Amino acid sequence: MQFYEEKLYVMLLKNILSFLCSVVTISGICQSFEAVNIPDLTTTPSASRSVNFVDVNGDGWDDIFITNGPFAGQNNMLYLNNQNNTFTTIAADPIVNDNDRSDGASFADVDNDGDLDAFVVTFGANGVGKKNYFYRNQGNGSFVYEPNSAMGIPLTYSEMCAWIDLNNDQNLDLYVTNSVGNLHNLYYENQGDGSFEGVFGLTISGESLPSRSIDWIDYDGDGDSDLFVTNEENHANSLFRNDGPNNFTQINDLTITLSFNNSVGSSWADIDNDGDFDLFVANYATNGEANQLYFNENGIFSEVTNSPVTTAITSSFGSTFGDVDNDGDLDLFVCNAYLGSQDTNFLYLNDGSGNFSLDTGSALALHQGYTFGAAFGDYDNDGWLDIVLGNTLNENQSNALFHNTGTGNNWVKLHCQGTESNFSAVGAVVKLKAIINGTEVWQTRSIASASGYCSQNSYTVHFGLGDATTIEELIVKWPAGTTESFSNITINEAHLIIEGQGTLGQPNFNLGHGVVYPNPFTEQISIAFLGSKNESLLFQVYTMAGKLIFEETVTDSENHTSPPLSFLTKGTYVYTLSNVEGKIVKTGKIIKQ
């Protein structure tokens, strides 16, 4: 009886809080985060830098990767989601055993084989640059370090990296910023066969400035990804307009390129729900410096000077946008560090028009220490964005995970998977229309491989819906140039969108349908079912010209099956996996070596 009464009390309390959040705006009362204690993840002191909320083993549940970068070097951290509010610490994988001075990291499916690969940059020491690291995912969340990759040869003082398909060949390319030594940023073009080549002499790699953060964003709404780079040491930030493959024009006459600060981070998002992407810039200084916020109106920017976001004197690094209260607009989290008088971060709550108020009462807002990077992801798949913080006070602080316990508002999540576009759908723009509080609201999201300096949000696209009970329309603009529209979308669920299929599917949060590995392969390939029971999938292999050359129904047998593909000649092929209803649940490329 006592247990029943306690449950009733908790339910009543949550309902009261939900009611209060719907009728009043009081700083701190509507933000429901709780600090979560996860062995190793939140108990191991470290000098953390980048935070990546990414699903590395393809099971539909976000895992957590954190880089560490003290002067003497330190191993990185990878925690696999056990799907039950616990995580398994990975200790033996190459991706966590570099013992180097790691900084930024970015995950994406660079070989279109259905899993996320990784690039981790390092910061040099004692006047000597360090090598960067490319890790290829083996399909099950384990990684192989490829030391001969062209991207890992130069010795640099690198800050951050981000993936993007610049030449629209379906293969993700890489951009890397440097802030010391040889200050030219680096661009590597994906050759589609597992290798990369440095491309030099481009506008985007021609500057010699101490660069930090990278954002690939379509700021002018013309359908391609432009480049914004933050620069420190009182240099102006850089904007490069994309005018076609490998053809960039540097823009110097917009407001966002006319201020001279110590800028380290940046995040883009449609904060006023008008369809274009606005900009937040994080600045730092020994004695503090104000951050900056800009509204975008069809490619023209106006600076906001009277917002709590821009009036605090602070020292900021990572930043990220997410709808933490599921009310239909994007809120902002800012990481603060290395300012002796300040040891809390900032959580700003959006009123829907881009007006922000500072949360001062939630557990997240009261967290203390120095935070370098942060990322949003829904680690328990309940539809509410959680956040992980990479902490580094005295280069020896435990990291933090905050669970979002919000209630009362609706939501939808989308897993976008490219076919004509890159598999990770990096560069896609997703728009959603719903009636929220009696008003038609269009929300816009961009799928990106970075969400702020040393920060990467989950690839799962998340929309808060407030009191909306239906979604009027959903539009996906794919990087390859096509647009698809969907209706009759169920709320409070996750949906799978495969480019060109024209329908919404249901991602399986328990299985991660058929992980294909290793890739590239020589003689044999396997399909792992990751814990499924008696599941059958139709496995089909096509030439790059679209000719079907192999098909077989594969069934779970001791969690994996091995189709006979040794007959294939060397080259690249496309595979699909379809369920018993005939819907494609996974597709990608495989490479026979």
Coordinates of C-alpha atoms in Angstrom, one line a residue:
M1 CA 0.0 0.0 0.0
Q2 CA 2.8 2.4 0.9
F3 CA 4.5 1.8 -2.5
Y4 CA 1.2 2.4 -4.3
E5 CA 0.7 5.7 -2.4
E6 CA 4.2 6.8 -3.3
K7 CA 3.6 6.1 -7.0
L8 CA 0.4 8.1 -6.8
Y9 CA 2.2 11.0 -5.2
V10 CA 4.9 11.0 -7.9
M11 CA 2.2 11.0 -10.7
L12 CA 0.4 13.8 -9.0
L13 CA 3.5 15.9 -8.7
K14 CA 4.4 15.4 -12.3
N15 CA 0.9 16.4 -13.4
I16 CA 1.1 19.6 -11.3
L17 CA 4.5 20.5 -12.8
S18 CA 3.1 19.8 -16.3
F19 CA 0.1 22.1 -15.6
L20 CA 2.4 24.9 -14.3
C21 CA 4.6 24.7 -17.4
S22 CA 1.5 25.1 -19.6
V23 CA 0.2 28.3 -17.9
V24 CA 3.2 30.2 -16.6
T25 CA 6.7 31.1 -17.5
I26 CA 8.9 31.0 -14.4
S27 CA 12.7 30.6 -14.8
G28 CA 13.7 27.3 -13.5
I29 CA 10.3 25.7 -12.7
C30 CA 9.6 24.0 -16.0
Q31 CA 13.0 22.5 -16.7
S32 CA 13.0 18.9 -15.4
F33 CA 16.5 17.5 -15.5
E34 CA 18.0 15.0 -13.1
A35 CA 21.7 14.1 -12.8
V36 CA 22.2 10.4 -13.5
N37 CA 24.9 8.4 -11.8
I38 CA 26.4 5.9 -14.4
P39 CA 29.5 4.0 -13.3
D40 CA 32.6 5.2 -15.2
L41 CA 30.6 7.6 -17.4
T42 CA 29.9 10.0 -14.5
T43 CA 32.5 8.9 -12.0
T44 CA 35.8 8.9 -13.9
P45 CA 37.8 12.2 -13.6
S46 CA 39.3 13.3 -16.9
A47 CA 40.2 16.3 -19.0
S48 CA 37.3 16.0 -21.5
R49 CA 36.9 17.9 -24.7
S50 CA 34.5 16.6 -27.4
V51 CA 31.1 15.0 -26.6
N52 CA 29.4 12.9 -29.3
F53 CA 25.9 11.4 -28.7
V54 CA 25.9 8.8 -31.5
D55 CA 24.6 5.3 -32.2
V56 CA 27.9 3.5 -33.0
N57 CA 26.5 -0.1 -33.1
G58 CA 23.4 0.5 -35.1
D59 CA 20.9 -0.8 -32.5
G60 CA 18.8 2.4 -32.5
W61 CA 20.0 3.6 -29.1
D62 CA 22.4 6.5 -28.7
D63 CA 25.8 5.7 -27.3
I64 CA 28.3 8.3 -25.9
F65 CA 31.8 9.1 -27.0
I66 CA 34.1 11.6 -25.2
T67 CA 37.6 12.7 -26.1
N68 CA 40.2 13.7 -23.5
G69 CA 43.0 16.1 -24.2
P70 CA 45.4 17.0 -21.3
F71 CA 48.9 18.1 -22.2
A72 CA 50.4 14.7 -21.4
G73 CA 47.7 12.8 -23.3
Q74 CA 44.9 10.6 -22.1
N75 CA 42.7 7.8 -23.5
N76 CA 39.3 8.6 -24.9
M77 CA 36.0 7.2 -23.6
L78 CA 33.2 5.1 -25.3
Y79 CA 30.1 4.0 -23.5
L80 CA 27.6 1.7 -25.3
N81 CA 23.9 2.0 -24.4
N82 CA 22.5 -1.2 -22.8
Q83 CA 18.9 -0.1 -23.5
N84 CA 18.0 -0.2 -19.8
N85 CA 19.4 3.1 -18.5
T86 CA 22.9 1.7 -18.1
F87 CA 26.0 1.8 -20.3
T88 CA 28.9 -0.5 -20.9
T89 CA 32.4 1.0 -20.8
I90 CA 34.5 0.0 -23.8
A91 CA 38.2 -0.3 -22.8
A92 CA 39.9 -2.5 -25.5
D93 CA 38.9 -0.7 -28.7
P94 CA 41.5 1.3 -30.7
I95 CA 39.2 4.4 -30.6
V96 CA 39.7 4.7 -26.8
N97 CA 43.4 3.8 -26.6
D98 CA 45.3 6.6 -28.4
N99 CA 46.6 8.1 -25.1
D100 CA 47.0 11.3 -27.1
R101 CA 45.9 15.0 -26.7
S102 CA 42.5 14.6 -28.4
D103 CA 40.3 17.5 -29.2
G104 CA 37.3 17.5 -31.6
A105 CA 35.6 14.4 -33.0
S106 CA 33.0 13.8 -35.7
F107 CA 31.1 10.6 -36.5
A108 CA 29.4 9.8 -39.9
D109 CA 29.0 6.9 -42.3
V110 CA 31.8 7.8 -44.7
D111 CA 31.7 4.6 -46.7
N112 CA 27.9 4.3 -46.8
D113 CA 27.9 0.8 -45.3
G114 CA 25.3 1.5 -42.6
D115 CA 27.5 2.4 -39.6
L116 CA 29.2 5.5 -38.2
D117 CA 32.9 5.9 -38.7
A118 CA 34.9 8.5 -36.7
F119 CA 37.6 11.1 -37.1
V120 CA 39.4 12.4 -34.0
V121 CA 41.7 15.4 -34.1
T122 CA 44.5 16.2 -31.7
F123 CA 46.3 19.3 -30.5
G124 CA 50.1 19.4 -30.7
A125 CA 52.5 20.1 -27.9
N126 CA 55.9 21.8 -27.4
G127 CA 55.9 23.4 -30.8
V128 CA 55.3 20.1 -32.6
G129 CA 52.0 19.1 -34.2
K130 CA 50.3 15.7 -33.7
K131 CA 48.7 13.3 -36.1
N132 CA 44.9 13.0 -36.3
Y133 CA 43.1 9.7 -36.2
F134 CA 40.6 8.0 -38.7
Y135 CA 38.6 5.0 -37.3
R136 CA 36.5 2.8 -39.5
N137 CA 33.5 1.1 -37.9
Q138 CA 33.4 -2.6 -38.4
G139 CA 29.6 -2.7 -38.3
N140 CA 29.1 -3.7 -34.7
G141 CA 30.4 -0.6 -32.9
S142 CA 34.1 -1.7 -32.9
F143 CA 36.6 0.3 -34.7
V144 CA 39.9 -0.1 -36.7
Y145 CA 42.4 2.7 -36.8
E146 CA 43.7 3.3 -40.3
P147 CA 47.1 5.0 -39.9
N148 CA 47.7 5.3 -43.6
S149 CA 44.7 7.5 -44.3
A150 CA 45.7 10.8 -45.9
M151 CA 43.8 12.7 -43.2
G152 CA 46.0 11.3 -40.5
I153 CA 49.4 12.1 -42.0
P154 CA 50.0 15.8 -41.4
L155 CA 51.2 16.8 -37.9
T156 CA 48.9 19.6 -36.8
Y157 CA 47.4 21.6 -33.9
S158 CA 43.8 20.7 -34.9
E159 CA 40.7 21.9 -33.1
M160 CA 37.7 20.3 -34.8
C161 CA 36.5 18.3 -37.8
A162 CA 33.2 17.9 -39.6
W163 CA 31.9 15.7 -42.4
I164 CA 30.0 17.0 -45.5
D165 CA 29.4 15.8 -49.1
L166 CA 30.7 18.8 -51.0
N167 CA 30.7 17.4 -54.5
N168 CA 27.4 15.6 -54.2
D169 CA 28.8 12.2 -55.1
Q170 CA 27.1 10.5 -52.2
N171 CA 30.4 10.3 -50.3
L172 CA 31.2 12.4 -47.2
D173 CA 34.3 14.6 -47.3
L174 CA 36.1 16.1 -44.3
Y175 CA 37.1 19.6 -43.2
V176 CA 39.6 20.2 -40.3
T177 CA 40.4 23.4 -38.5
N178 CA 43.8 24.3 -37.1
S179 CA 44.7 27.1 -34.6
V180 CA 48.5 26.9 -34.1
G181 CA 51.4 26.2 -36.4
N182 CA 50.4 25.8 -40.0
L183 CA 47.1 27.7 -39.8
H184 CA 45.7 26.6 -43.1
N185 CA 42.6 24.5 -42.6
L186 CA 42.4 21.2 -44.3
Y187 CA 39.9 19.6 -46.8
Y188 CA 39.9 16.0 -47.8
E189 CA 37.8 14.6 -50.6
N190 CA 36.3 11.1 -50.2
Q191 CA 37.3 9.0 -53.2
G192 CA 34.5 6.4 -52.7
D193 CA 36.8 3.5 -52.4
G194 CA 37.7 3.9 -48.8
S195 CA 40.5 6.4 -49.4
F196 CA 40.8 10.2 -49.2
E197 CA 42.8 12.8 -51.0
G198 CA 43.8 16.3 -49.7
V199 CA 42.4 19.1 -51.9
F200 CA 44.5 22.3 -51.8
G201 CA 44.3 25.7 -53.3
L202 CA 40.6 26.2 -52.4
T203 CA 39.2 29.3 -50.8
I204 CA 38.1 27.3 -47.8
S205 CA 41.6 26.3 -47.0
G206 CA 43.4 29.5 -48.1
E207 CA 43.1 31.6 -44.9
S208 CA 45.9 31.6 -42.3
L209 CA 43.8 32.3 -39.2
P210 CA 43.6 30.5 -35.8
S211 CA 40.4 28.6 -36.5
R212 CA 38.2 26.7 -34.1
S213 CA 34.6 25.7 -34.8
I214 CA 33.1 24.4 -38.1
D215 CA 29.5 24.6 -39.3
W216 CA 28.3 23.4 -42.6
I217 CA 24.9 25.1 -43.0
D218 CA 22.7 26.4 -45.9
Y219 CA 22.5 29.9 -44.6
D220 CA 21.2 31.4 -47.8
G221 CA 18.6 28.7 -48.5
D222 CA 19.8 27.9 -52.0
G223 CA 20.0 24.1 -51.4
D224 CA 23.7 23.6 -50.7
S225 CA 25.9 23.7 -47.6
D226 CA 27.9 26.8 -46.9
L227 CA 30.8 27.0 -44.5
F228 CA 31.1 29.1 -41.3
V229 CA 34.4 29.0 -39.3
T230 CA 35.0 30.7 -36.0
N231 CA 38.4 32.4 -35.4
E232 CA 40.1 33.4 -32.2
E233 CA 42.7 36.0 -31.2
N234 CA 40.4 38.9 -32.2
H235 CA 40.1 37.9 -35.9
A236 CA 36.8 38.1 -37.7
N237 CA 34.9 34.9 -38.3
S238 CA 34.8 33.4 -41.8
L239 CA 31.8 32.7 -44.1
F240 CA 32.3 30.9 -47.4
R241 CA 29.3 30.7 -49.7
N242 CA 29.0 27.5 -51.7
D243 CA 28.7 28.3 -55.4
G244 CA 29.1 24.7 -56.7
P245 CA 31.5 21.8 -56.2
N246 CA 34.8 23.1 -54.8
N247 CA 33.8 26.7 -55.7
F248 CA 33.4 28.9 -52.7
T249 CA 33.1 32.7 -52.4
Q250 CA 34.3 34.3 -49.2
I251 CA 31.6 36.7 -47.8
N252 CA 33.0 39.6 -45.9
D253 CA 30.2 42.2 -45.8
L254 CA 27.6 40.4 -43.6
T255 CA 27.3 41.3 -39.9
I256 CA 28.4 37.9 -38.8
T257 CA 31.8 38.5 -40.4
L258 CA 32.4 42.0 -39.1
S259 CA 33.1 41.6 -35.4
F260 CA 36.6 40.9 -33.9
N261 CA 36.5 38.6 -30.9
N262 CA 38.0 35.5 -29.5
S263 CA 35.4 33.2 -31.0
V264 CA 35.7 29.5 -30.4
G265 CA 32.3 27.9 -30.9
S266 CA 29.2 28.4 -33.1
S267 CA 25.8 26.7 -33.5
W268 CA 23.1 27.3 -36.1
A269 CA 19.4 26.7 -35.7
D270 CA 16.0 28.1 -36.8
I271 CA 15.3 29.7 -33.4
D272 CA 12.3 31.8 -34.5
N273 CA 10.6 29.2 -36.7
D274 CA 10.8 31.3 -39.9
G275 CA 12.5 28.7 -42.1
D276 CA 16.1 29.9 -42.1
F277 CA 19.0 29.2 -39.8
D278 CA 20.1 31.7 -37.2
L279 CA 23.5 31.9 -35.5
F280 CA 25.0 31.7 -32.0
V281 CA 28.7 32.5 -31.5
A282 CA 30.5 31.4 -28.3
N283 CA 33.4 33.7 -27.3
Y284 CA 36.0 33.3 -24.5
A285 CA 38.5 35.6 -22.8
T286 CA 40.6 35.5 -19.6
N287 CA 38.4 38.2 -18.1
G288 CA 35.2 37.2 -19.9
E289 CA 33.6 38.3 -23.1
A290 CA 30.0 38.5 -24.3
N291 CA 28.6 35.8 -26.7
Q292 CA 26.7 36.8 -29.9
L293 CA 23.3 35.9 -31.4
Y294 CA 22.2 36.8 -34.9
F295 CA 18.7 36.5 -36.6
N296 CA 18.8 35.3 -40.2
E297 CA 16.3 36.9 -42.6
N298 CA 16.7 35.3 -46.1
G299 CA 20.5 35.4 -45.8
I300 CA 20.8 38.8 -44.2
F301 CA 21.7 38.9 -40.5
S302 CA 20.8 41.3 -37.6
E303 CA 22.7 41.1 -34.3
V304 CA 20.7 40.7 -31.1
T305 CA 22.2 42.8 -28.3
N306 CA 19.4 42.9 -25.7
S307 CA 19.1 39.2 -24.9
P308 CA 20.3 37.3 -21.8
V309 CA 22.2 35.2 -24.4
T310 CA 24.4 38.2 -25.4
T311 CA 24.7 40.3 -22.2
A312 CA 26.4 37.9 -19.8
I313 CA 30.2 38.4 -19.6
T314 CA 31.5 34.8 -19.8
S315 CA 34.0 32.4 -21.3
S316 CA 32.2 29.9 -23.5
F317 CA 33.2 26.9 -25.7
G318 CA 30.7 24.3 -26.8
S319 CA 27.1 25.1 -27.6
T320 CA 24.1 23.2 -28.9
F321 CA 20.4 23.7 -29.7
G322 CA 17.6 21.4 -28.7
D323 CA 13.9 21.5 -27.7
V324 CA 14.4 20.5 -24.1
D325 CA 10.7 21.1 -23.1
N326 CA 9.1 19.8 -26.3
D327 CA 7.1 23.0 -26.8
G328 CA 7.9 23.5 -30.4
D329 CA 11.0 25.7 -30.4
L330 CA 14.7 25.3 -29.9
D331 CA 16.4 26.1 -26.6
L332 CA 20.1 26.7 -26.2
F333 CA 22.8 25.2 -24.0
V334 CA 26.2 26.9 -23.7
C335 CA 29.3 25.4 -22.1
N336 CA 31.5 27.7 -19.9
A337 CA 35.0 27.1 -18.8
Y338 CA 38.3 28.7 -17.8
L339 CA 36.9 31.8 -16.1
G340 CA 37.8 31.7 -12.4
S341 CA 34.7 33.5 -11.3
Q342 CA 32.3 31.3 -13.1
D343 CA 31.6 27.6 -12.8
T344 CA 28.1 27.1 -14.2
N345 CA 26.8 26.7 -17.7
F346 CA 23.9 28.4 -19.4
L347 CA 20.5 26.9 -20.4
Y348 CA 18.4 29.4 -22.3
L349 CA 14.7 28.7 -22.9
N350 CA 13.0 29.9 -26.1
D351 CA 9.6 31.5 -26.1
G352 CA 9.0 30.5 -29.7
S353 CA 10.0 33.8 -31.3
G354 CA 13.8 33.6 -30.5
N355 CA 13.4 35.4 -27.2
F356 CA 15.4 33.6 -24.5
S357 CA 15.2 33.4 -20.7
L358 CA 18.0 32.0 -18.5
D359 CA 17.1 28.9 -16.5
T360 CA 18.4 29.3 -13.0
G361 CA 16.7 26.5 -11.1
S362 CA 17.1 23.2 -12.8
A363 CA 19.7 20.6 -11.8
L364 CA 21.3 21.1 -15.2
A365 CA 21.5 24.9 -14.7
L366 CA 23.1 24.4 -11.3
H367 CA 25.8 22.0 -12.4
Q368 CA 29.2 23.3 -11.5
G369 CA 32.6 22.9 -13.0
Y370 CA 34.2 23.6 -16.4
T371 CA 32.4 22.2 -19.4
F372 CA 34.1 22.0 -22.8
G373 CA 31.6 20.2 -25.0
A374 CA 28.0 19.0 -24.7
A375 CA 25.5 17.1 -26.8
F376 CA 21.8 16.4 -26.9
G377 CA 20.4 12.8 -27.4
D378 CA 17.6 10.7 -26.2
Y379 CA 19.4 7.9 -24.5
D380 CA 16.3 6.2 -23.1
N381 CA 14.1 6.7 -26.2
D382 CA 11.3 8.4 -24.3
G383 CA 11.0 11.4 -26.6
W384 CA 12.7 13.9 -24.3
L385 CA 16.2 15.2 -25.0
D386 CA 18.9 14.3 -22.5
I387 CA 22.3 15.9 -22.4
V388 CA 25.9 14.8 -21.7
L389 CA 28.6 17.2 -20.6
G390 CA 32.3 16.9 -21.2
N391 CA 33.9 18.4 -18.1
T392 CA 37.5 19.5 -17.4
L393 CA 37.8 21.5 -14.2
N394 CA 41.5 21.3 -13.2
E395 CA 41.8 18.8 -16.1
N396 CA 40.5 16.2 -13.7
Q397 CA 36.7 16.4 -13.4
S398 CA 34.1 13.7 -13.9
N399 CA 31.7 14.1 -16.8
A400 CA 27.9 14.5 -16.3
L401 CA 24.7 13.0 -17.8
F402 CA 21.4 14.7 -17.2
H403 CA 18.1 12.8 -17.8
N404 CA 15.2 14.9 -19.1
T405 CA 12.2 13.9 -17.0
G406 CA 9.8 16.3 -18.8
T407 CA 6.1 15.4 -19.3
G408 CA 3.0 17.0 -20.8
N409 CA 4.1 17.9 -24.4
N410 CA 4.1 15.7 -27.5
W411 CA 7.0 15.0 -29.8
V412 CA 8.2 13.0 -32.9
K413 CA 11.6 11.6 -33.8
L414 CA 12.9 10.8 -37.3
H415 CA 15.7 8.6 -38.5
C416 CA 16.7 9.8 -42.0
Q417 CA 18.7 7.4 -44.2
G418 CA 20.1 8.4 -47.6
T419 CA 20.2 6.3 -50.7
E420 CA 21.0 8.7 -53.5
S421 CA 22.4 11.0 -50.8
N422 CA 25.0 9.9 -48.2
F423 CA 23.7 7.2 -45.8
S424 CA 23.9 9.5 -42.7
A425 CA 21.8 12.2 -44.6
V426 CA 24.3 14.9 -43.6
G427 CA 23.2 18.1 -45.2
A428 CA 19.5 17.2 -45.3
V429 CA 16.9 19.7 -44.1
V430 CA 13.7 18.5 -42.4
K431 CA 10.7 20.7 -42.0
L432 CA 7.5 20.0 -39.9
K433 CA 4.2 21.8 -39.7
A434 CA 1.9 21.4 -36.7
I435 CA -0.8 23.4 -34.9
I436 CA 0.7 24.4 -31.6
N437 CA -1.4 26.5 -29.1
G438 CA -3.8 27.2 -31.9
T439 CA -1.2 28.6 -34.3
E440 CA 0.3 27.0 -37.4
V441 CA 4.1 26.5 -36.7
W442 CA 6.7 25.4 -39.2
Q443 CA 9.9 24.0 -37.5
T444 CA 13.1 23.4 -39.4
R445 CA 16.1 21.1 -38.6
S446 CA 19.4 20.5 -40.4
I447 CA 21.2 17.2 -40.1
A448 CA 24.8 17.9 -39.4
S449 CA 28.0 16.1 -38.3
A450 CA 28.7 18.8 -35.7
S451 CA 26.4 20.9 -33.5
G452 CA 28.9 23.3 -31.9
Y453 CA 32.5 23.4 -30.9
C454 CA 33.5 19.9 -29.7
S455 CA 29.9 18.9 -29.7
Q456 CA 27.8 16.5 -31.8
N457 CA 24.1 15.9 -31.2
S458 CA 22.3 12.7 -32.1
Y459 CA 21.6 12.1 -35.8
T460 CA 18.0 11.4 -34.8
V461 CA 15.9 14.4 -35.8
H462 CA 13.8 15.5 -32.8
F463 CA 10.8 17.8 -32.8
G464 CA 8.8 19.0 -29.8
L465 CA 5.1 19.4 -30.6
G466 CA 3.6 21.1 -27.6
D467 CA -0.1 20.4 -27.5
A468 CA -0.3 19.4 -31.1
T469 CA -2.1 16.1 -31.6
T470 CA -1.4 15.7 -35.3
I471 CA 1.4 16.6 -37.7
E472 CA 0.0 18.5 -40.7
E473 CA 3.0 18.0 -43.0
L474 CA 6.6 16.7 -43.0
I475 CA 9.1 17.7 -45.7
V476 CA 12.6 16.2 -46.2
K477 CA 15.0 18.0 -48.6
W478 CA 17.7 15.5 -49.3
P479 CA 21.3 16.5 -50.0
A480 CA 21.1 14.9 -53.5
G481 CA 18.5 17.5 -54.4
T482 CA 15.1 15.7 -54.2
T483 CA 12.3 16.6 -51.8
E484 CA 9.8 14.2 -50.2
S485 CA 6.6 15.1 -48.4
F486 CA 4.7 13.0 -45.8
S487 CA 1.4 13.2 -43.9
N488 CA -0.6 11.1 -41.4
I489 CA 2.4 10.8 -39.1
T490 CA 1.9 9.3 -35.7
I491 CA 3.0 11.5 -32.8
N492 CA 5.0 10.4 -29.8
E493 CA 6.8 7.8 -31.9
A494 CA 10.0 7.4 -33.9
H495 CA 9.9 6.9 -37.7
L496 CA 12.4 5.7 -40.3
I497 CA 12.6 7.7 -43.5
I498 CA 14.6 6.0 -46.3
E499 CA 15.3 8.4 -49.2
G500 CA 13.1 7.6 -52.3
Q501 CA 10.9 5.0 -50.6
G502 CA 8.1 7.5 -50.1
T503 CA 6.8 6.0 -46.9
L504 CA 7.5 6.2 -43.2
G505 CA 8.8 3.1 -41.4
Q506 CA 9.3 2.2 -37.8
P507 CA 12.9 1.9 -36.6
N508 CA 13.5 -1.1 -34.3
F509 CA 15.0 0.1 -31.1
N510 CA 16.0 -3.3 -30.0
L511 CA 17.6 -4.9 -33.0
G512 CA 19.3 -2.5 -35.3
H513 CA 18.2 -4.6 -38.3
G514 CA 21.1 -6.5 -39.9
V515 CA 24.4 -4.8 -39.3
V516 CA 26.6 -5.7 -42.3
Y517 CA 30.3 -6.2 -41.6
P518 CA 33.3 -6.1 -42.2
N519 CA 33.2 -3.4 -44.9
P520 CA 35.3 -3.4 -47.0
F521 CA 35.6 -7.2 -47.1
T522 CA 37.8 -9.7 -48.9
E523 CA 36.1 -13.1 -49.0
Q524 CA 33.2 -13.2 -46.5
I525 CA 30.6 -10.8 -45.2
S526 CA 28.4 -11.2 -42.2
I527 CA 25.0 -9.8 -41.1
A528 CA 24.6 -9.4 -37.3
F529 CA 21.1 -9.3 -35.8
L530 CA 22.2 -7.9 -32.4
G531 CA 20.0 -9.9 -30.2
S532 CA 17.0 -10.6 -32.4
K533 CA 15.0 -13.8 -32.2
N534 CA 14.0 -15.8 -35.3
E535 CA 14.1 -12.7 -37.5
S536 CA 14.3 -13.0 -41.3
L537 CA 15.3 -10.4 -43.8
L538 CA 15.7 -10.4 -47.6
F539 CA 19.3 -9.5 -48.5
Q540 CA 19.8 -8.2 -52.0
V541 CA 23.0 -7.0 -53.7
Y542 CA 23.0 -4.7 -56.8
T543 CA 25.7 -3.4 -59.1
M544 CA 26.2 0.3 -59.1
A545 CA 24.2 0.4 -62.3
G546 CA 21.2 -1.1 -60.4
K547 CA 21.3 -4.7 -61.7
L548 CA 20.3 -7.3 -59.1
I549 CA 23.1 -9.9 -58.9
F550 CA 22.4 -11.7 -55.6
E551 CA 19.5 -12.2 -53.2
E552 CA 18.9 -14.5 -50.2
T553 CA 16.6 -14.6 -47.3
V554 CA 18.9 -14.5 -44.2
T555 CA 17.7 -15.7 -40.8
D556 CA 19.2 -15.2 -37.4
S557 CA 21.5 -18.1 -36.5
E558 CA 23.4 -17.5 -33.3
N559 CA 23.0 -13.8 -34.0
H560 CA 24.6 -13.7 -37.4
T561 CA 24.5 -15.1 -40.9
S562 CA 27.1 -15.2 -43.7
P563 CA 25.8 -14.9 -47.3
P564 CA 28.1 -16.4 -49.9
L565 CA 29.6 -13.4 -51.7
S566 CA 33.1 -14.6 -52.5
F567 CA 32.1 -14.8 -56.2
L568 CA 31.9 -11.0 -56.4
T569 CA 34.7 -9.2 -58.3
K570 CA 36.5 -6.3 -56.7
G571 CA 34.4 -3.2 -56.6
T572 CA 31.6 -1.3 -54.9
Y573 CA 28.0 -2.7 -54.7
V574 CA 24.7 -1.6 -53.2
Y575 CA 22.8 -3.8 -50.7
T576 CA 19.3 -3.7 -49.3
L577 CA 17.7 -5.5 -46.4
S578 CA 13.9 -5.8 -46.5
N579 CA 11.5 -7.1 -43.9
V580 CA 8.7 -9.6 -44.4
E581 CA 6.3 -6.8 -45.5
G582 CA 8.7 -5.9 -48.3
K583 CA 9.8 -2.6 -46.8
I584 CA 13.5 -1.7 -47.0
V585 CA 14.8 -1.4 -43.4
K586 CA 18.5 -0.8 -44.4
T587 CA 20.5 0.0 -47.4
G588 CA 24.1 0.9 -48.1
K589 CA 27.3 0.2 -50.0
I590 CA 29.7 -2.7 -49.6
I591 CA 33.2 -2.8 -51.0
K592 CA 34.8 -6.1 -52.2
Q593 CA 38.6 -5.9 -52.0

